[in-house]
């Protein structure tokens, strides 16, 4: 079933408009917010989500203003319970800042995310370098509450805010030779100490890729925020990919380059461990990781003595929307 058509999303997955309207009560104190922005820290109190006592990242002023605009409820959102903000922002894989789950939050807080430039190049009619503000502002930001499944076996439900990748790519006018999209993370060892670690198995900078039809799919999002606020540095600020039917490592963070290509691009984890991580990385409970089962997942929060273990769904529960992209493919071979 193609998403975007009438009744393409199961009725139980659509968040009622009244719920979204309640969430759209945004922080109005723009002057006070701008003052706090200079420190790089802010404590939320009256935004659409109750983040009382949580330290949130304000981001640049232009993004604060964009995040304060009214947003239309998205039919692409799940109604599953949200993962607490403290876990979404405190339990991360971002090896540029360390191997531990808490390392990104600990070491990324001084990461400079403004100004930020993104290059779009390759098989496009209009290659260009964009300031992130100029790239995002022509588009209305959308909130998408997506499931996120890590290849390690844990999962979350996150309210992302961003722009469909298709809208951004269309501005560059892909040519008929554009079959894939390559993404590259910032390379800056002075800020990202993990990139200068002698123990890393990754050949920096981090690279990921999608097939063009995956990139143009309505579910594929370029996120600039979560929980009504700017992306924190540990979550891939200021500009990251979100592909909810694939394992989390496909959703590359802190992107500086988007290049459309005729051939399949190399990707970091496939280069590092091709026997474990394929190009497609679709969530598939029938295909185990060589070192563990993928049949179930641990939905966070998950107490040690009472873990929240649930069955993993094909394509992370988005099969009705994306399974047709892989018709005729052997998903055990093209994992």
C-alpha atoms as a PDB file:
ATOM      1  CA  UNK A   1       0.000   0.000   0.000  1.00  0.00           C
ATOM      2  CA  UNK A   2       1.488   3.336  -1.030  1.00  0.00           C
ATOM      3  CA  UNK A   3       1.623   5.981   1.626  1.00  0.00           C
ATOM      4  CA  UNK A   4       0.134   9.330   0.755  1.00  0.00           C
ATOM      5  CA  UNK A   5      -3.001   7.911  -0.829  1.00  0.00           C
ATOM      6  CA  UNK A   6      -6.380   8.006   0.850  1.00  0.00           C
ATOM      7  CA  UNK A   7      -6.549   5.622   3.812  1.00  0.00           C
ATOM      8  CA  UNK A   8      -2.965   4.522   3.176  1.00  0.00           C
ATOM      9  CA  UNK A   9      -2.140   4.586   6.891  1.00  0.00           C
ATOM     10  CA  UNK A  10      -4.071   2.299   9.258  1.00  0.00           C
ATOM     11  CA  UNK A  11      -6.601   4.274  11.276  1.00  0.00           C
ATOM     12  CA  UNK A  12      -5.080   3.203  14.589  1.00  0.00           C
ATOM     13  CA  UNK A  13      -1.725   4.719  13.534  1.00  0.00           C
ATOM     14  CA  UNK A  14      -3.119   8.220  12.922  1.00  0.00           C
ATOM     15  CA  UNK A  15      -2.842  10.614  15.816  1.00  0.00           C
ATOM     16  CA  UNK A  16      -6.114  12.516  16.395  1.00  0.00           C
ATOM     17  CA  UNK A  17      -5.933  16.165  15.389  1.00  0.00           C
ATOM     18  CA  UNK A  18      -7.023  17.252  18.852  1.00  0.00           C
ATOM     19  CA  UNK A  19      -3.901  15.663  20.337  1.00  0.00           C
ATOM     20  CA  UNK A  20      -1.671  17.491  17.874  1.00  0.00           C
ATOM     21  CA  UNK A  21      -3.438  20.767  18.510  1.00  0.00           C
ATOM     22  CA  UNK A  22      -2.604  20.435  22.173  1.00  0.00           C
ATOM     23  CA  UNK A  23       1.037  19.817  21.264  1.00  0.00           C
ATOM     24  CA  UNK A  24       1.190  22.944  19.143  1.00  0.00           C
ATOM     25  CA  UNK A  25       1.135  25.286  22.138  1.00  0.00           C
ATOM     26  CA  UNK A  26       4.653  26.577  21.698  1.00  0.00           C
ATOM     27  CA  UNK A  27       6.913  28.719  23.797  1.00  0.00           C
ATOM     28  CA  UNK A  28       6.075  32.356  23.048  1.00  0.00           C
ATOM     29  CA  UNK A  29       8.863  34.109  24.893  1.00  0.00           C
ATOM     30  CA  UNK A  30      11.079  34.608  21.855  1.00  0.00           C
ATOM     31  CA  UNK A  31      13.150  37.353  23.443  1.00  0.00           C
ATOM     32  CA  UNK A  32      13.961  35.310  26.519  1.00  0.00           C
ATOM     33  CA  UNK A  33      14.641  32.279  24.368  1.00  0.00           C
ATOM     34  CA  UNK A  34      17.089  34.230  22.234  1.00  0.00           C
ATOM     35  CA  UNK A  35      18.975  35.286  25.330  1.00  0.00           C
ATOM     36  CA  UNK A  36      19.345  31.733  26.511  1.00  0.00           C
ATOM     37  CA  UNK A  37      20.439  30.609  23.053  1.00  0.00           C
ATOM     38  CA  UNK A  38      23.796  32.300  23.486  1.00  0.00           C
ATOM     39  CA  UNK A  39      24.651  29.909  26.302  1.00  0.00           C
ATOM     40  CA  UNK A  40      23.751  26.847  24.205  1.00  0.00           C
ATOM     41  CA  UNK A  41      21.416  25.590  26.929  1.00  0.00           C
ATOM     42  CA  UNK A  42      17.784  26.021  27.809  1.00  0.00           C
ATOM     43  CA  UNK A  43      15.380  24.460  30.277  1.00  0.00           C
ATOM     44  CA  UNK A  44      11.967  23.800  28.790  1.00  0.00           C
ATOM     45  CA  UNK A  45       8.841  24.706  30.700  1.00  0.00           C
ATOM     46  CA  UNK A  46       5.870  25.619  28.531  1.00  0.00           C
ATOM     47  CA  UNK A  47       6.496  24.076  25.115  1.00  0.00           C
ATOM     48  CA  UNK A  48       4.069  21.658  23.458  1.00  0.00           C
ATOM     49  CA  UNK A  49       5.634  18.716  25.284  1.00  0.00           C
ATOM     50  CA  UNK A  50       6.219  18.806  29.008  1.00  0.00           C
ATOM     51  CA  UNK A  51       9.999  18.822  29.269  1.00  0.00           C
ATOM     52  CA  UNK A  52      10.117  20.399  32.701  1.00  0.00           C
ATOM     53  CA  UNK A  53      13.585  20.042  34.169  1.00  0.00           C
ATOM     54  CA  UNK A  54      15.068  18.739  30.930  1.00  0.00           C
ATOM     55  CA  UNK A  55      18.058  20.485  29.409  1.00  0.00           C
ATOM     56  CA  UNK A  56      17.270  21.150  25.756  1.00  0.00           C
ATOM     57  CA  UNK A  57      19.293  22.630  22.925  1.00  0.00           C
ATOM     58  CA  UNK A  58      17.793  25.838  21.483  1.00  0.00           C
ATOM     59  CA  UNK A  59      19.662  25.955  18.182  1.00  0.00           C
ATOM     60  CA  UNK A  60      19.935  29.094  16.003  1.00  0.00           C
ATOM     61  CA  UNK A  61      17.304  31.822  16.155  1.00  0.00           C
ATOM     62  CA  UNK A  62      15.965  31.144  12.657  1.00  0.00           C
ATOM     63  CA  UNK A  63      15.265  27.545  13.636  1.00  0.00           C
ATOM     64  CA  UNK A  64      13.619  28.547  16.907  1.00  0.00           C
ATOM     65  CA  UNK A  65      11.235  30.721  14.910  1.00  0.00           C
ATOM     66  CA  UNK A  66      10.511  27.952  12.414  1.00  0.00           C
ATOM     67  CA  UNK A  67       9.845  25.460  15.191  1.00  0.00           C
ATOM     68  CA  UNK A  68       7.343  27.892  16.729  1.00  0.00           C
ATOM     69  CA  UNK A  69       5.121  27.885  13.632  1.00  0.00           C
ATOM     70  CA  UNK A  70       1.829  25.981  13.489  1.00  0.00           C
ATOM     71  CA  UNK A  71       2.210  22.523  11.950  1.00  0.00           C
ATOM     72  CA  UNK A  72      -0.428  20.394  10.283  1.00  0.00           C
ATOM     73  CA  UNK A  73      -0.923  16.961  11.914  1.00  0.00           C
ATOM     74  CA  UNK A  74       0.936  14.321   9.933  1.00  0.00           C
ATOM     75  CA  UNK A  75      -0.772  11.104   8.798  1.00  0.00           C
ATOM     76  CA  UNK A  76       2.608   9.377   8.960  1.00  0.00           C
ATOM     77  CA  UNK A  77       2.855   9.349  12.752  1.00  0.00           C
ATOM     78  CA  UNK A  78       2.402   6.405  15.080  1.00  0.00           C
ATOM     79  CA  UNK A  79       0.318   6.663  18.258  1.00  0.00           C
ATOM     80  CA  UNK A  80       2.677   4.482  20.257  1.00  0.00           C
ATOM     81  CA  UNK A  81       3.956   5.848  23.562  1.00  0.00           C
ATOM     82  CA  UNK A  82       6.863   8.232  23.175  1.00  0.00           C
ATOM     83  CA  UNK A  83      10.299   7.441  24.549  1.00  0.00           C
ATOM     84  CA  UNK A  84      11.181   9.954  27.299  1.00  0.00           C
ATOM     85  CA  UNK A  85      13.250  12.905  26.127  1.00  0.00           C
ATOM     86  CA  UNK A  86      16.035  12.065  28.584  1.00  0.00           C
ATOM     87  CA  UNK A  87      16.547   8.691  26.886  1.00  0.00           C
ATOM     88  CA  UNK A  88      16.205   9.996  23.323  1.00  0.00           C
ATOM     89  CA  UNK A  89      18.935  12.531  24.059  1.00  0.00           C
ATOM     90  CA  UNK A  90      21.007  10.465  26.508  1.00  0.00           C
ATOM     91  CA  UNK A  91      21.194   7.013  24.888  1.00  0.00           C
ATOM     92  CA  UNK A  92      22.896   7.492  21.527  1.00  0.00           C
ATOM     93  CA  UNK A  93      25.243   5.948  19.016  1.00  0.00           C
ATOM     94  CA  UNK A  94      27.337   8.760  17.554  1.00  0.00           C
ATOM     95  CA  UNK A  95      30.839   7.343  17.412  1.00  0.00           C
ATOM     96  CA  UNK A  96      32.332  10.654  16.346  1.00  0.00           C
ATOM     97  CA  UNK A  97      31.935  11.561  20.030  1.00  0.00           C
ATOM     98  CA  UNK A  98      32.746   8.209  21.627  1.00  0.00           C
ATOM     99  CA  UNK A  99      31.725   4.565  21.772  1.00  0.00           C
ATOM    100  CA  UNK A 100      29.604   4.663  24.942  1.00  0.00           C
ATOM    101  CA  UNK A 101      25.880   5.395  24.845  1.00  0.00           C
ATOM    102  CA  UNK A 102      26.357   8.405  27.111  1.00  0.00           C
ATOM    103  CA  UNK A 103      29.464   9.736  25.351  1.00  0.00           C
ATOM    104  CA  UNK A 104      27.667  11.830  22.714  1.00  0.00           C
ATOM    105  CA  UNK A 105      25.730  13.796  25.308  1.00  0.00           C
ATOM    106  CA  UNK A 106      28.850  14.179  27.427  1.00  0.00           C
ATOM    107  CA  UNK A 107      31.233  15.285  24.684  1.00  0.00           C
ATOM    108  CA  UNK A 108      29.104  16.962  21.993  1.00  0.00           C
ATOM    109  CA  UNK A 109      27.715  19.926  23.901  1.00  0.00           C
ATOM    110  CA  UNK A 110      30.268  22.381  22.490  1.00  0.00           C
ATOM    111  CA  UNK A 111      29.859  21.094  18.948  1.00  0.00           C
ATOM    112  CA  UNK A 112      29.368  24.104  16.651  1.00  0.00           C
ATOM    113  CA  UNK A 113      26.258  23.656  14.502  1.00  0.00           C
ATOM    114  CA  UNK A 114      25.699  27.223  13.327  1.00  0.00           C
ATOM    115  CA  UNK A 115      26.528  28.347  10.714  1.00  0.00           C
ATOM    116  CA  UNK A 116      26.188  25.096   8.768  1.00  0.00           C
ATOM    117  CA  UNK A 117      26.640  24.474   5.036  1.00  0.00           C
ATOM    118  CA  UNK A 118      25.322  21.562   2.965  1.00  0.00           C
ATOM    119  CA  UNK A 119      26.517  20.707  -0.523  1.00  0.00           C
ATOM    120  CA  UNK A 120      24.154  19.026  -2.988  1.00  0.00           C
ATOM    121  CA  UNK A 121      26.036  17.692  -5.995  1.00  0.00           C
ATOM    122  CA  UNK A 122      26.439  14.858  -8.477  1.00  0.00           C
ATOM    123  CA  UNK A 123      23.736  13.859 -10.903  1.00  0.00           C
ATOM    124  CA  UNK A 124      21.640  17.004 -10.516  1.00  0.00           C
ATOM    125  CA  UNK A 125      20.867  19.907 -12.820  1.00  0.00           C
ATOM    126  CA  UNK A 126      21.308  22.471 -10.049  1.00  0.00           C
ATOM    127  CA  UNK A 127      24.271  21.619  -7.813  1.00  0.00           C
ATOM    128  CA  UNK A 128      24.786  24.119  -5.024  1.00  0.00           C
ATOM    129  CA  UNK A 129      26.152  24.888  -1.588  1.00  0.00           C
ATOM    130  CA  UNK A 130      23.420  25.929   0.822  1.00  0.00           C
ATOM    131  CA  UNK A 131      23.432  27.584   4.173  1.00  0.00           C
ATOM    132  CA  UNK A 132      21.185  25.296   6.227  1.00  0.00           C
ATOM    133  CA  UNK A 133      18.779  28.157   6.895  1.00  0.00           C
ATOM    134  CA  UNK A 134      18.347  28.747   3.159  1.00  0.00           C
ATOM    135  CA  UNK A 135      17.898  25.043   2.514  1.00  0.00           C
ATOM    136  CA  UNK A 136      15.191  24.575   5.152  1.00  0.00           C
ATOM    137  CA  UNK A 137      13.211  27.811   5.279  1.00  0.00           C
ATOM    138  CA  UNK A 138      11.308  27.456   1.966  1.00  0.00           C
ATOM    139  CA  UNK A 139       9.667  24.312   3.364  1.00  0.00           C
ATOM    140  CA  UNK A 140       7.066  23.838   6.085  1.00  0.00           C
ATOM    141  CA  UNK A 141       8.422  21.787   8.967  1.00  0.00           C
ATOM    142  CA  UNK A 142       6.525  18.597   9.757  1.00  0.00           C
ATOM    143  CA  UNK A 143       6.377  16.523  12.914  1.00  0.00           C
ATOM    144  CA  UNK A 144       6.652  12.779  12.362  1.00  0.00           C
ATOM    145  CA  UNK A 145       6.387  10.407  15.318  1.00  0.00           C
ATOM    146  CA  UNK A 146       8.389   7.408  14.129  1.00  0.00           C
ATOM    147  CA  UNK A 147       9.533   4.121  15.566  1.00  0.00           C
ATOM    148  CA  UNK A 148      13.329   3.772  15.568  1.00  0.00           C
ATOM    149  CA  UNK A 149      14.906   0.307  15.703  1.00  0.00           C
ATOM    150  CA  UNK A 150      18.639  -0.019  16.393  1.00  0.00           C
ATOM    151  CA  UNK A 151      20.503  -2.954  14.867  1.00  0.00           C
ATOM    152  CA  UNK A 152      21.722  -3.673  18.417  1.00  0.00           C
ATOM    153  CA  UNK A 153      18.185  -4.715  19.413  1.00  0.00           C
ATOM    154  CA  UNK A 154      16.781  -1.693  21.275  1.00  0.00           C
ATOM    155  CA  UNK A 155      14.137   0.695  20.020  1.00  0.00           C
ATOM    156  CA  UNK A 156      12.490   4.057  20.662  1.00  0.00           C
ATOM    157  CA  UNK A 157       9.524   6.160  19.515  1.00  0.00           C
ATOM    158  CA  UNK A 158      10.627   9.703  18.665  1.00  0.00           C
ATOM    159  CA  UNK A 159       8.745  12.863  17.593  1.00  0.00           C
ATOM    160  CA  UNK A 160      11.055  14.186  14.879  1.00  0.00           C
ATOM    161  CA  UNK A 161      10.600  17.549  13.147  1.00  0.00           C
ATOM    162  CA  UNK A 162      11.889  18.110   9.652  1.00  0.00           C
ATOM    163  CA  UNK A 163      11.382  18.247   5.901  1.00  0.00           C
ATOM    164  CA  UNK A 164      10.809  15.336   3.501  1.00  0.00           C
ATOM    165  CA  UNK A 165      14.066  14.545   1.734  1.00  0.00           C
ATOM    166  CA  UNK A 166      12.164  14.427  -1.565  1.00  0.00           C
ATOM    167  CA  UNK A 167      11.315  18.117  -1.273  1.00  0.00           C
ATOM    168  CA  UNK A 168      14.981  19.009  -0.872  1.00  0.00           C
ATOM    169  CA  UNK A 169      16.185  16.772  -3.691  1.00  0.00           C
ATOM    170  CA  UNK A 170      13.585  18.114  -6.112  1.00  0.00           C
ATOM    171  CA  UNK A 171      15.081  21.588  -5.752  1.00  0.00           C
ATOM    172  CA  UNK A 172      18.347  20.221  -7.140  1.00  0.00           C
ATOM    173  CA  UNK A 173      16.535  18.597 -10.098  1.00  0.00           C
ATOM    174  CA  UNK A 174      17.975  15.047 -10.194  1.00  0.00           C
ATOM    175  CA  UNK A 175      18.909  13.832 -13.657  1.00  0.00           C
ATOM    176  CA  UNK A 176      17.848  10.517 -15.176  1.00  0.00           C
ATOM    177  CA  UNK A 177      21.241   9.098 -14.157  1.00  0.00           C
ATOM    178  CA  UNK A 178      20.585   9.621 -10.440  1.00  0.00           C
ATOM    179  CA  UNK A 179      20.060   6.108  -9.057  1.00  0.00           C
ATOM    180  CA  UNK A 180      21.434   6.537  -5.521  1.00  0.00           C
ATOM    181  CA  UNK A 181      21.988   9.223  -2.910  1.00  0.00           C
ATOM    182  CA  UNK A 182      25.179   9.404  -0.833  1.00  0.00           C
ATOM    183  CA  UNK A 183      25.350  11.282   2.480  1.00  0.00           C
ATOM    184  CA  UNK A 184      28.515  12.365   4.304  1.00  0.00           C
ATOM    185  CA  UNK A 185      28.955  13.545   7.900  1.00  0.00           C
ATOM    186  CA  UNK A 186      31.157  16.460   8.901  1.00  0.00           C
ATOM    187  CA  UNK A 187      34.856  15.617   9.240  1.00  0.00           C
ATOM    188  CA  UNK A 188      36.256  17.712  12.091  1.00  0.00           C
ATOM    189  CA  UNK A 189      38.587  15.817  14.469  1.00  0.00           C
ATOM    190  CA  UNK A 190      39.156  18.971  16.521  1.00  0.00           C
ATOM    191  CA  UNK A 191      35.504  18.898  17.568  1.00  0.00           C
ATOM    192  CA  UNK A 192      34.776  15.187  17.129  1.00  0.00           C
ATOM    193  CA  UNK A 193      37.407  13.413  19.162  1.00  0.00           C
ATOM    194  CA  UNK A 194      36.143  10.000  18.059  1.00  0.00           C
ATOM    195  CA  UNK A 195      37.421  10.769  14.567  1.00  0.00           C
ATOM    196  CA  UNK A 196      40.984  10.900  15.901  1.00  0.00           C
ATOM    197  CA  UNK A 197      40.708   7.752  17.982  1.00  0.00           C
ATOM    198  CA  UNK A 198      43.159   5.007  17.129  1.00  0.00           C
ATOM    199  CA  UNK A 199      40.624   2.358  18.171  1.00  0.00           C
ATOM    200  CA  UNK A 200      37.916   3.208  15.629  1.00  0.00           C
ATOM    201  CA  UNK A 201      37.159   0.697  12.872  1.00  0.00           C
ATOM    202  CA  UNK A 202      35.413   3.383  10.788  1.00  0.00           C
ATOM    203  CA  UNK A 203      37.207   5.145   7.966  1.00  0.00           C
ATOM    204  CA  UNK A 204      36.052   8.721   8.613  1.00  0.00           C
ATOM    205  CA  UNK A 205      34.075  10.661   7.575  1.00  0.00           C
ATOM    206  CA  UNK A 206      30.942   8.597   8.131  1.00  0.00           C
ATOM    207  CA  UNK A 207      29.079   7.782   4.911  1.00  0.00           C
ATOM    208  CA  UNK A 208      25.643   6.378   4.163  1.00  0.00           C
ATOM    209  CA  UNK A 209      23.434   5.890   1.143  1.00  0.00           C
ATOM    210  CA  UNK A 210      19.962   5.194  -0.166  1.00  0.00           C
ATOM    211  CA  UNK A 211      18.532   4.130  -3.472  1.00  0.00           C
ATOM    212  CA  UNK A 212      16.808   7.063  -5.176  1.00  0.00           C
ATOM    213  CA  UNK A 213      13.309   5.627  -4.724  1.00  0.00           C
ATOM    214  CA  UNK A 214      14.003   5.153  -1.001  1.00  0.00           C
ATOM    215  CA  UNK A 215      15.252   8.715  -0.769  1.00  0.00           C
ATOM    216  CA  UNK A 216      12.179  10.089  -2.539  1.00  0.00           C
ATOM    217  CA  UNK A 217       9.725   8.062  -0.452  1.00  0.00           C
ATOM    218  CA  UNK A 218       7.372  10.248   1.650  1.00  0.00           C
ATOM    219  CA  UNK A 219       8.510   8.615   4.898  1.00  0.00           C
ATOM    220  CA  UNK A 220      12.151   9.658   4.428  1.00  0.00           C
ATOM    221  CA  UNK A 221      12.778  12.768   6.511  1.00  0.00           C
ATOM    222  CA  UNK A 222      15.592  15.259   7.004  1.00  0.00           C
ATOM    223  CA  UNK A 223      15.285  16.188  10.666  1.00  0.00           C
ATOM    224  CA  UNK A 224      16.264  19.459  12.312  1.00  0.00           C
ATOM    225  CA  UNK A 225      14.380  18.989  15.570  1.00  0.00           C
ATOM    226  CA  UNK A 226      12.696  16.653  18.021  1.00  0.00           C
ATOM    227  CA  UNK A 227      10.225  17.124  20.847  1.00  0.00           C
ATOM    228  CA  UNK A 228       9.356  20.630  19.540  1.00  0.00           C
ATOM    229  CA  UNK A 229      12.972  21.815  19.898  1.00  0.00           C
ATOM    230  CA  UNK A 230      16.135  21.915  17.818  1.00  0.00           C
ATOM    231  CA  UNK A 231      18.126  18.725  17.448  1.00  0.00           C
ATOM    232  CA  UNK A 232      20.673  18.396  20.241  1.00  0.00           C
ATOM    233  CA  UNK A 233      24.272  17.855  19.094  1.00  0.00           C
ATOM    234  CA  UNK A 234      24.245  14.256  20.351  1.00  0.00           C
ATOM    235  CA  UNK A 235      21.264  13.470  18.123  1.00  0.00           C
ATOM    236  CA  UNK A 236      22.898  14.653  14.917  1.00  0.00           C
ATOM    237  CA  UNK A 237      22.436  18.415  14.946  1.00  0.00           C
ATOM    238  CA  UNK A 238      21.823  20.363  12.958  1.00  0.00           C
ATOM    239  CA  UNK A 239      20.740  18.174  10.021  1.00  0.00           C
ATOM    240  CA  UNK A 240      20.247  14.415   9.964  1.00  0.00           C
ATOM    241  CA  UNK A 241      18.504  11.709   7.991  1.00  0.00           C
ATOM    242  CA  UNK A 242      15.614   9.651   9.411  1.00  0.00           C
ATOM    243  CA  UNK A 243      14.573   6.481   7.544  1.00  0.00           C
ATOM    244  CA  UNK A 244      12.167   4.704   9.923  1.00  0.00           C
ATOM    245  CA  UNK A 245      11.953   1.308   8.188  1.00  0.00           C
ATOM    246  CA  UNK A 246      15.731   0.779   8.305  1.00  0.00           C
ATOM    247  CA  UNK A 247      18.068   0.106  11.211  1.00  0.00           C
ATOM    248  CA  UNK A 248      19.118   3.279  12.984  1.00  0.00           C
ATOM    249  CA  UNK A 249      22.685   3.376  11.672  1.00  0.00           C
ATOM    250  CA  UNK A 250      21.304   4.252   8.219  1.00  0.00           C
ATOM    251  CA  UNK A 251      19.989   7.561   9.581  1.00  0.00           C
ATOM    252  CA  UNK A 252      23.270   9.445   9.262  1.00  0.00           C
ATOM    253  CA  UNK A 253      23.892  12.490  11.473  1.00  0.00           C
ATOM    254  CA  UNK A 254      25.373  15.993  11.048  1.00  0.00           C
ATOM    255  CA  UNK A 255      25.266  15.870   7.248  1.00  0.00           C
ATOM    256  CA  UNK A 256      27.390  18.239   5.156  1.00  0.00           C
ATOM    257  CA  UNK A 257      27.162  16.550   1.746  1.00  0.00           C
ATOM    258  CA  UNK A 258      24.368  15.007  -0.313  1.00  0.00           C
ATOM    259  CA  UNK A 259      25.544  13.591  -3.623  1.00  0.00           C
ATOM    260  CA  UNK A 260      23.392  11.855  -6.215  1.00  0.00           C
ATOM    261  CA  UNK A 261      25.172   9.070  -8.069  1.00  0.00           C
ATOM    262  CA  UNK A 262      24.649   6.537 -10.831  1.00  0.00           C
ATOM    263  CA  UNK A 263      26.307   3.726  -8.867  1.00  0.00           C
ATOM    264  CA  UNK A 264      25.756   2.384  -5.355  1.00  0.00           C
ATOM    265  CA  UNK A 265      27.870   4.418  -2.911  1.00  0.00           C
ATOM    266  CA  UNK A 266      30.107   2.852  -0.315  1.00  0.00           C
ATOM    267  CA  UNK A 267      28.731   3.060   3.230  1.00  0.00           C
ATOM    268  CA  UNK A 268      30.733   3.139   6.446  1.00  0.00           C
ATOM    269  CA  UNK A 269      29.452   0.059   8.254  1.00  0.00           C
ATOM    270  CA  UNK A 270      29.363  -2.018   5.082  1.00  0.00           C
ATOM    271  CA  UNK A 271      33.017  -1.128   4.491  1.00  0.00           C
ATOM    272  CA  UNK A 272      33.905  -1.860   8.111  1.00  0.00           C
ATOM    273  CA  UNK A 273      32.030  -5.163   8.488  1.00  0.00           C
ATOM    274  CA  UNK A 274      30.340  -6.281   5.241  1.00  0.00           C
ATOM    275  CA  UNK A 275      29.423  -9.678   6.699  1.00  0.00           C
ATOM    276  CA  UNK A 276      27.298  -7.910   9.333  1.00  0.00           C
ATOM    277  CA  UNK A 277      25.973  -4.717   7.743  1.00  0.00           C
ATOM    278  CA  UNK A 278      24.564  -4.543   4.230  1.00  0.00           C
ATOM    279  CA  UNK A 279      23.691  -1.548   2.119  1.00  0.00           C
ATOM    280  CA  UNK A 280      19.935  -1.815   2.593  1.00  0.00           C
ATOM    281  CA  UNK A 281      19.730  -2.472   6.352  1.00  0.00           C
ATOM    282  CA  UNK A 282      15.956  -2.920   6.278  1.00  0.00           C
ATOM    283  CA  UNK A 283      14.553  -4.022   9.624  1.00  0.00           C
ATOM    284  CA  UNK A 284      13.947  -7.750   9.144  1.00  0.00           C
ATOM    285  CA  UNK A 285      13.171 -10.040  12.105  1.00  0.00           C
ATOM    286  CA  UNK A 286      13.723 -13.082   9.864  1.00  0.00           C
ATOM    287  CA  UNK A 287      17.383 -12.215   9.212  1.00  0.00           C
ATOM    288  CA  UNK A 288      19.567 -12.358  12.305  1.00  0.00           C
ATOM    289  CA  UNK A 289      22.688 -10.372  12.867  1.00  0.00           C
ATOM    290  CA  UNK A 290      25.602 -12.846  12.838  1.00  0.00           C
ATOM    291  CA  UNK A 291      25.984 -12.330  16.599  1.00  0.00           C
ATOM    292  CA  UNK A 292      22.376 -11.984  17.826  1.00  0.00           C
ATOM    293  CA  UNK A 293      18.729 -12.496  16.918  1.00  0.00           C
ATOM    294  CA  UNK A 294      16.686  -9.701  15.368  1.00  0.00           C
ATOM    295  CA  UNK A 295      13.320 -11.322  16.137  1.00  0.00           C
ATOM    296  CA  UNK A 296      12.627  -9.133  19.164  1.00  0.00           C
ATOM    297  CA  UNK A 297      13.659  -5.738  20.496  1.00  0.00           C
ATOM    298  CA  UNK A 298      13.929  -3.962  23.827  1.00  0.00           C
ATOM    299  CA  UNK A 299      11.691  -0.894  23.788  1.00  0.00           C
ATOM    300  CA  UNK A 300      13.196   1.850  25.936  1.00  0.00           C
ATOM    301  CA  UNK A 301      12.693   2.559  28.781  1.00  0.00           C
ATOM    302  CA  UNK A 302      13.292  -1.066  29.695  1.00  0.00           C
ATOM    303  CA  UNK A 303      14.112  -1.839  33.346  1.00  0.00           C
ATOM    304  CA  UNK A 304      16.795  -4.448  33.947  1.00  0.00           C
ATOM    305  CA  UNK A 305      14.529  -6.768  35.932  1.00  0.00           C
ATOM    306  CA  UNK A 306      11.359  -6.104  33.927  1.00  0.00           C
ATOM    307  CA  UNK A 307      12.523  -5.518  30.348  1.00  0.00           C
ATOM    308  CA  UNK A 308      10.012  -4.339  27.775  1.00  0.00           C
ATOM    309  CA  UNK A 309      10.622  -6.958  25.076  1.00  0.00           C
ATOM    310  CA  UNK A 310       8.424  -6.788  21.978  1.00  0.00           C
ATOM    311  CA  UNK A 311       8.369  -8.579  18.636  1.00  0.00           C
ATOM    312  CA  UNK A 312      10.181  -6.793  15.827  1.00  0.00           C
ATOM    313  CA  UNK A 313       7.994  -6.062  12.821  1.00  0.00           C
ATOM    314  CA  UNK A 314       9.142  -6.385   9.200  1.00  0.00           C
ATOM    315  CA  UNK A 315      10.325  -3.006   7.951  1.00  0.00           C
ATOM    316  CA  UNK A 316       9.868  -1.797  11.543  1.00  0.00           C
ATOM    317  CA  UNK A 317       6.090  -1.803  11.076  1.00  0.00           C
ATOM    318  CA  UNK A 318       6.132   0.207   7.840  1.00  0.00           C
ATOM    319  CA  UNK A 319       5.739  -2.750   5.463  1.00  0.00           C
ATOM    320  CA  UNK A 320       2.421  -1.512   4.021  1.00  0.00           C
ATOM    321  CA  UNK A 321       4.179   1.650   2.934  1.00  0.00           C
ATOM    322  CA  UNK A 322       7.583   0.418   1.721  1.00  0.00           C
ATOM    323  CA  UNK A 323       7.569  -3.330   0.977  1.00  0.00           C
ATOM    324  CA  UNK A 324       6.757  -2.661  -2.672  1.00  0.00           C
ATOM    325  CA  UNK A 325      10.162  -0.986  -3.054  1.00  0.00           C
ATOM    326  CA  UNK A 326      11.801  -4.405  -2.722  1.00  0.00           C
ATOM    327  CA  UNK A 327       9.505  -6.577  -4.842  1.00  0.00           C
ATOM    328  CA  UNK A 328      11.482  -9.451  -6.331  1.00  0.00           C
ATOM    329  CA  UNK A 329      14.543  -8.880  -4.140  1.00  0.00           C
ATOM    330  CA  UNK A 330      16.002 -11.583  -1.927  1.00  0.00           C
ATOM    331  CA  UNK A 331      16.091  -9.706   1.378  1.00  0.00           C
ATOM    332  CA  UNK A 332      18.406 -12.314   2.896  1.00  0.00           C
ATOM    333  CA  UNK A 333      20.980 -11.513   0.238  1.00  0.00           C
ATOM    334  CA  UNK A 334      20.232  -7.792   0.056  1.00  0.00           C
ATOM    335  CA  UNK A 335      20.214  -7.288   3.813  1.00  0.00           C
END
